[in-house]
mmCIF file with all atom_site columns, C-alpha atoms in Angstrom:
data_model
loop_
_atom_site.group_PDB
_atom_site.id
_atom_site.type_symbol
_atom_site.label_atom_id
_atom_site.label_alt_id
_atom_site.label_comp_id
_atom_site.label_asym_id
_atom_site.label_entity_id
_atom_site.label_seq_id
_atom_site.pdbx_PDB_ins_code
_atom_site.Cartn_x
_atom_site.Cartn_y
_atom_site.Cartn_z
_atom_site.occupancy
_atom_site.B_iso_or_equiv
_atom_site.pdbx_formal_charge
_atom_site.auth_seq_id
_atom_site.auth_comp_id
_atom_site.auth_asym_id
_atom_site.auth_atom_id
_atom_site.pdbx_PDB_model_num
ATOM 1  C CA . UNK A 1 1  ? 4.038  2.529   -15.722 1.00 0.00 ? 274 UNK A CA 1
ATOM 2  C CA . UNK A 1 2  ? 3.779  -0.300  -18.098 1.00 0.00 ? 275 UNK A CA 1
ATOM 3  C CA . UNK A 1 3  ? 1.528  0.145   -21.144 1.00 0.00 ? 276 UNK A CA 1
ATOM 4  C CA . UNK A 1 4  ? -0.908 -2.436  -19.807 1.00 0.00 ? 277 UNK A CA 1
ATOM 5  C CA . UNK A 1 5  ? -1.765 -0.149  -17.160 1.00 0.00 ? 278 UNK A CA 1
ATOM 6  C CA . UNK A 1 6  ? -1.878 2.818   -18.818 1.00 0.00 ? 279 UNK A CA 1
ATOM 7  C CA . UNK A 1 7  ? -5.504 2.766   -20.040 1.00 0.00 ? 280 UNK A CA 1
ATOM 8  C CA . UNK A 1 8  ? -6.853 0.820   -17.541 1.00 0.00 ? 281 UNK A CA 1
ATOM 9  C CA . UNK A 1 9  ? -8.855 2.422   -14.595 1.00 0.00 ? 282 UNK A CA 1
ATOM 10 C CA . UNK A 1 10 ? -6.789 2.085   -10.827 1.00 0.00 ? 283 UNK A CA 1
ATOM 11 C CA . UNK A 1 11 ? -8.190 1.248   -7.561  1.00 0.00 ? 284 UNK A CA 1
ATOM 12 C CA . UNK A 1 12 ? -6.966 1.575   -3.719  1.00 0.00 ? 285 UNK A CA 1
ATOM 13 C CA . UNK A 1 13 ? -5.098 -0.710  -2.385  1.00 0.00 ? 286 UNK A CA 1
ATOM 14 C CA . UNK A 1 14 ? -4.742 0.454   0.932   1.00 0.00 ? 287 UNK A CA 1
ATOM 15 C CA . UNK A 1 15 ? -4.544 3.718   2.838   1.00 0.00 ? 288 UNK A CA 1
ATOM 16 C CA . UNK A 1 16 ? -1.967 4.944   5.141   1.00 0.00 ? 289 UNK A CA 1
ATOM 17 C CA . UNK A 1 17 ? -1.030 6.936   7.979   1.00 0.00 ? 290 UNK A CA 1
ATOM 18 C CA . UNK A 1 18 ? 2.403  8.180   6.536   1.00 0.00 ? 291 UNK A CA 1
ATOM 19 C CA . UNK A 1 19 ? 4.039  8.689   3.204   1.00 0.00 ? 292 UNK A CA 1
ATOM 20 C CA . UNK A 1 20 ? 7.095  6.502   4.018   1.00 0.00 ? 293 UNK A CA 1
ATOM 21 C CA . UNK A 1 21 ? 4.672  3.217   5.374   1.00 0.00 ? 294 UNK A CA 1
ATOM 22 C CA . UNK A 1 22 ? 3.115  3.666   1.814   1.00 0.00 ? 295 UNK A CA 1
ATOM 23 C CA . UNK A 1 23 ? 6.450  3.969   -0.134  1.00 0.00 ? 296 UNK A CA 1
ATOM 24 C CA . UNK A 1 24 ? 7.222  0.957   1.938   1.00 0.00 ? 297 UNK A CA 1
ATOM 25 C CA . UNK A 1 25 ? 4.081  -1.059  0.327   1.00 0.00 ? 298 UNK A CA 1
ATOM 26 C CA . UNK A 1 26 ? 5.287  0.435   -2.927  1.00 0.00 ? 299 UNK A CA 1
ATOM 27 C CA . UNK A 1 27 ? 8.485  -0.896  -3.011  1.00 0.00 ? 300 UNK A CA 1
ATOM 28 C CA . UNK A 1 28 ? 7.455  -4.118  -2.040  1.00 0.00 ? 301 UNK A CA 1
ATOM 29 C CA . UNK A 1 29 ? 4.698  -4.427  -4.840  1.00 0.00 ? 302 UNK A CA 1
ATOM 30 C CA . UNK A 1 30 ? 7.336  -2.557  -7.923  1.00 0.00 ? 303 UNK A CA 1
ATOM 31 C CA . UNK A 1 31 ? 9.631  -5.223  -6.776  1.00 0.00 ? 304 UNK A CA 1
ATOM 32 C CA . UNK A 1 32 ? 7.107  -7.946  -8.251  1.00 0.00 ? 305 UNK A CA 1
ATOM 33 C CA . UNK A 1 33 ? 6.054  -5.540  -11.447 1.00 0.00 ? 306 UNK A CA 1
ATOM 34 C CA . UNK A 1 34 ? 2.845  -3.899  -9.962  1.00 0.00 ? 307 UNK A CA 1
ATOM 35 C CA . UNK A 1 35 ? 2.731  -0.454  -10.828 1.00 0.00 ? 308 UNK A CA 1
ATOM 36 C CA . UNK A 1 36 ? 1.782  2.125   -7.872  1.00 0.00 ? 309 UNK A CA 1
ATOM 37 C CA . UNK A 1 37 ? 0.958  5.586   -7.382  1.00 0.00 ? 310 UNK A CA 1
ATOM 38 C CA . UNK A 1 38 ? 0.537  7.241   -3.864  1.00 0.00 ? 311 UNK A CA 1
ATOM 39 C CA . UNK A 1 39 ? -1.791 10.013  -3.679  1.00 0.00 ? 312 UNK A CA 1
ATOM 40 C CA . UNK A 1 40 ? -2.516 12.763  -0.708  1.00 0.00 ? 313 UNK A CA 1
ATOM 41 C CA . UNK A 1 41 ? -5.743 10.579  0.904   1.00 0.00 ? 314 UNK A CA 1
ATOM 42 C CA . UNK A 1 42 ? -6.822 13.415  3.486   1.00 0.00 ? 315 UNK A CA 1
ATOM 43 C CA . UNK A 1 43 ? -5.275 17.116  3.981   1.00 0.00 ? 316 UNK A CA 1
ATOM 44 C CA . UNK A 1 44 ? -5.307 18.706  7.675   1.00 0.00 ? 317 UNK A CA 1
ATOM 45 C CA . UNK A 1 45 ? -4.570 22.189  7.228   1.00 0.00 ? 318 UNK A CA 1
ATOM 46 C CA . UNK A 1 46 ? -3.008 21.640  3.911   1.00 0.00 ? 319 UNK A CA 1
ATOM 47 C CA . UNK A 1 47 ? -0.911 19.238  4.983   1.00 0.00 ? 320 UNK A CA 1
ATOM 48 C CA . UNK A 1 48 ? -1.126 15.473  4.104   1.00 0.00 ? 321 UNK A CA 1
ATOM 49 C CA . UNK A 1 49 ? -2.530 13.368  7.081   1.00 0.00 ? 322 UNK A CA 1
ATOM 50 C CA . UNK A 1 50 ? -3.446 9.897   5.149   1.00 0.00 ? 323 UNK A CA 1
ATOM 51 C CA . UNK A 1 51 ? -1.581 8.436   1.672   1.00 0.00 ? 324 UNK A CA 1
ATOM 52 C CA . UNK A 1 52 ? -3.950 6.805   -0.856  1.00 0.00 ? 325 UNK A CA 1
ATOM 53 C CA . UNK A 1 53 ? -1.760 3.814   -2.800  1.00 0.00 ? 326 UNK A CA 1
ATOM 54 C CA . UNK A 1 54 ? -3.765 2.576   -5.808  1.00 0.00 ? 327 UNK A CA 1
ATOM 55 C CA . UNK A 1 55 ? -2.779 -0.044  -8.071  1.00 0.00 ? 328 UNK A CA 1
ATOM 56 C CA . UNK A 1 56 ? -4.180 -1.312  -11.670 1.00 0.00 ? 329 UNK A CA 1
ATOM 57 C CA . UNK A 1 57 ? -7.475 -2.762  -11.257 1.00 0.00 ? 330 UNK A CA 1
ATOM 58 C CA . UNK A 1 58 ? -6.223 -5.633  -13.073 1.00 0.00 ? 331 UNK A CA 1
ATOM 59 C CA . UNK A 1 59 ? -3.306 -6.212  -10.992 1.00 0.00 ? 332 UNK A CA 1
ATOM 60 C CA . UNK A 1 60 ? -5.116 -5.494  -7.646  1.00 0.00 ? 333 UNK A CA 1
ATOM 61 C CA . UNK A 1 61 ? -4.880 -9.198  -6.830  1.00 0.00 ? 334 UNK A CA 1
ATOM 62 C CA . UNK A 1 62 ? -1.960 -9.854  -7.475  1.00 0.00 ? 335 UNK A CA 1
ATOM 63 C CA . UNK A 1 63 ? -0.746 -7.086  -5.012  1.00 0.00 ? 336 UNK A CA 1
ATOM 64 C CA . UNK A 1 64 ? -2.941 -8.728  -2.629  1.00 0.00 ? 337 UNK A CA 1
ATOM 65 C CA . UNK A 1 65 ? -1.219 -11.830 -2.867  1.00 0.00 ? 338 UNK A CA 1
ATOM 66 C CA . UNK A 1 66 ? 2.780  -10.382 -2.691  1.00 0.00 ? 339 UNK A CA 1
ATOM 67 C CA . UNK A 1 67 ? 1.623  -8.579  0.241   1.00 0.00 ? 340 UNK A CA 1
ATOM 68 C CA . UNK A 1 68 ? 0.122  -11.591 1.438   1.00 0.00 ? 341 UNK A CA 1
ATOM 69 C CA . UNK A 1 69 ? 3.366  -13.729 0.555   1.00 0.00 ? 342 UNK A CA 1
ATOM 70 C CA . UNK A 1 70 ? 5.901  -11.112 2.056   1.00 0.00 ? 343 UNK A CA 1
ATOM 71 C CA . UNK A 1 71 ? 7.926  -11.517 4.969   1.00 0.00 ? 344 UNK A CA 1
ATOM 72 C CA . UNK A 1 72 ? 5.945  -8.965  6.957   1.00 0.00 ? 345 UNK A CA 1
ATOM 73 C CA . UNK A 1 73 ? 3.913  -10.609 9.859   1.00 0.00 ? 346 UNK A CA 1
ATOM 74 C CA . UNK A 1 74 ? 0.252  -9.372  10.423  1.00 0.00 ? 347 UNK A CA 1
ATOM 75 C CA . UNK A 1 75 ? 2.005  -6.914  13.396  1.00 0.00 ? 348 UNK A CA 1
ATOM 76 C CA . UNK A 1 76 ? 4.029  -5.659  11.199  1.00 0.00 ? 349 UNK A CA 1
ATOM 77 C CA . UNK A 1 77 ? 1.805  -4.745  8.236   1.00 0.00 ? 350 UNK A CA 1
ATOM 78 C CA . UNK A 1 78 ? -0.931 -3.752  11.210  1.00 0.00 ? 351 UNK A CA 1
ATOM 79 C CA . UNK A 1 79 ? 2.263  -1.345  12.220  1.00 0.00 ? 352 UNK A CA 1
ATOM 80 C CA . UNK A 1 80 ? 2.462  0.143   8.503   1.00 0.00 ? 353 UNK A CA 1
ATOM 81 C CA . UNK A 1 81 ? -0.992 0.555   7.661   1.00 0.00 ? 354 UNK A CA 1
ATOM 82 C CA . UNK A 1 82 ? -1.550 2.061   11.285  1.00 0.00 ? 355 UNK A CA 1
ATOM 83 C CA . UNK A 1 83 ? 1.704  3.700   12.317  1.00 0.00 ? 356 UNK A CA 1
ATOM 84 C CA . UNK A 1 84 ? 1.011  1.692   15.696  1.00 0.00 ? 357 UNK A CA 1
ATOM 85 C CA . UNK A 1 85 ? 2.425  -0.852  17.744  1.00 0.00 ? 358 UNK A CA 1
ATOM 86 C CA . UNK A 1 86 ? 0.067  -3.052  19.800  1.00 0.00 ? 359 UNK A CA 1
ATOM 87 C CA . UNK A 1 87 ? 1.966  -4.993  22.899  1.00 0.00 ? 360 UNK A CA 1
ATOM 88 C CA . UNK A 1 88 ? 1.195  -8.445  23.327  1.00 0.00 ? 361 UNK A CA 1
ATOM 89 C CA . UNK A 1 89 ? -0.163 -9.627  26.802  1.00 0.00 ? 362 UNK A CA 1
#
């Protein structure tokens, strides 16, 4: 975490059906120096069911805009956030 960030409050920047679509997000956004943190969003039997990724409030937008500039197409980030795949007609 860089020292900008440390004092500053964090907000969600998305919320996600598995751990590894989150760490996916993650990597994408440490890449371009925005620190993360994933979090346990919802427990089912003590188990995490949804992961919480929260960013600086102060770097929120830019976030938006690498994950907005990234390779991924709208399916594909659809597929992250959601864990499913819609078929095309």
């Amino acid at each position: 975490m860089d020292e900008e960030a440390a004092g500053e409050p964090w907000c969600i920047f998305g919320e996600f059906d598995s751990q590894a679509t989150a760490e996916v997000i993650r990597g994408l956004l440490e890449a371009e120096s925005v620190d993360c943190a994933i979090d346990p969003a919802r427990l089912e039997l003590g188990i995490p069911a949804k992961f919480r990724l929260s960013v600086p409030r102060s770097k929120l937008h830019r976030a938006r805009w690498i994950i907005g500039q990234s390779d991924l197409s709208e399916r594909e980030l659809e597929f992250l956030a959601t864990g499913t795949w819609e078929d095309e007609d």
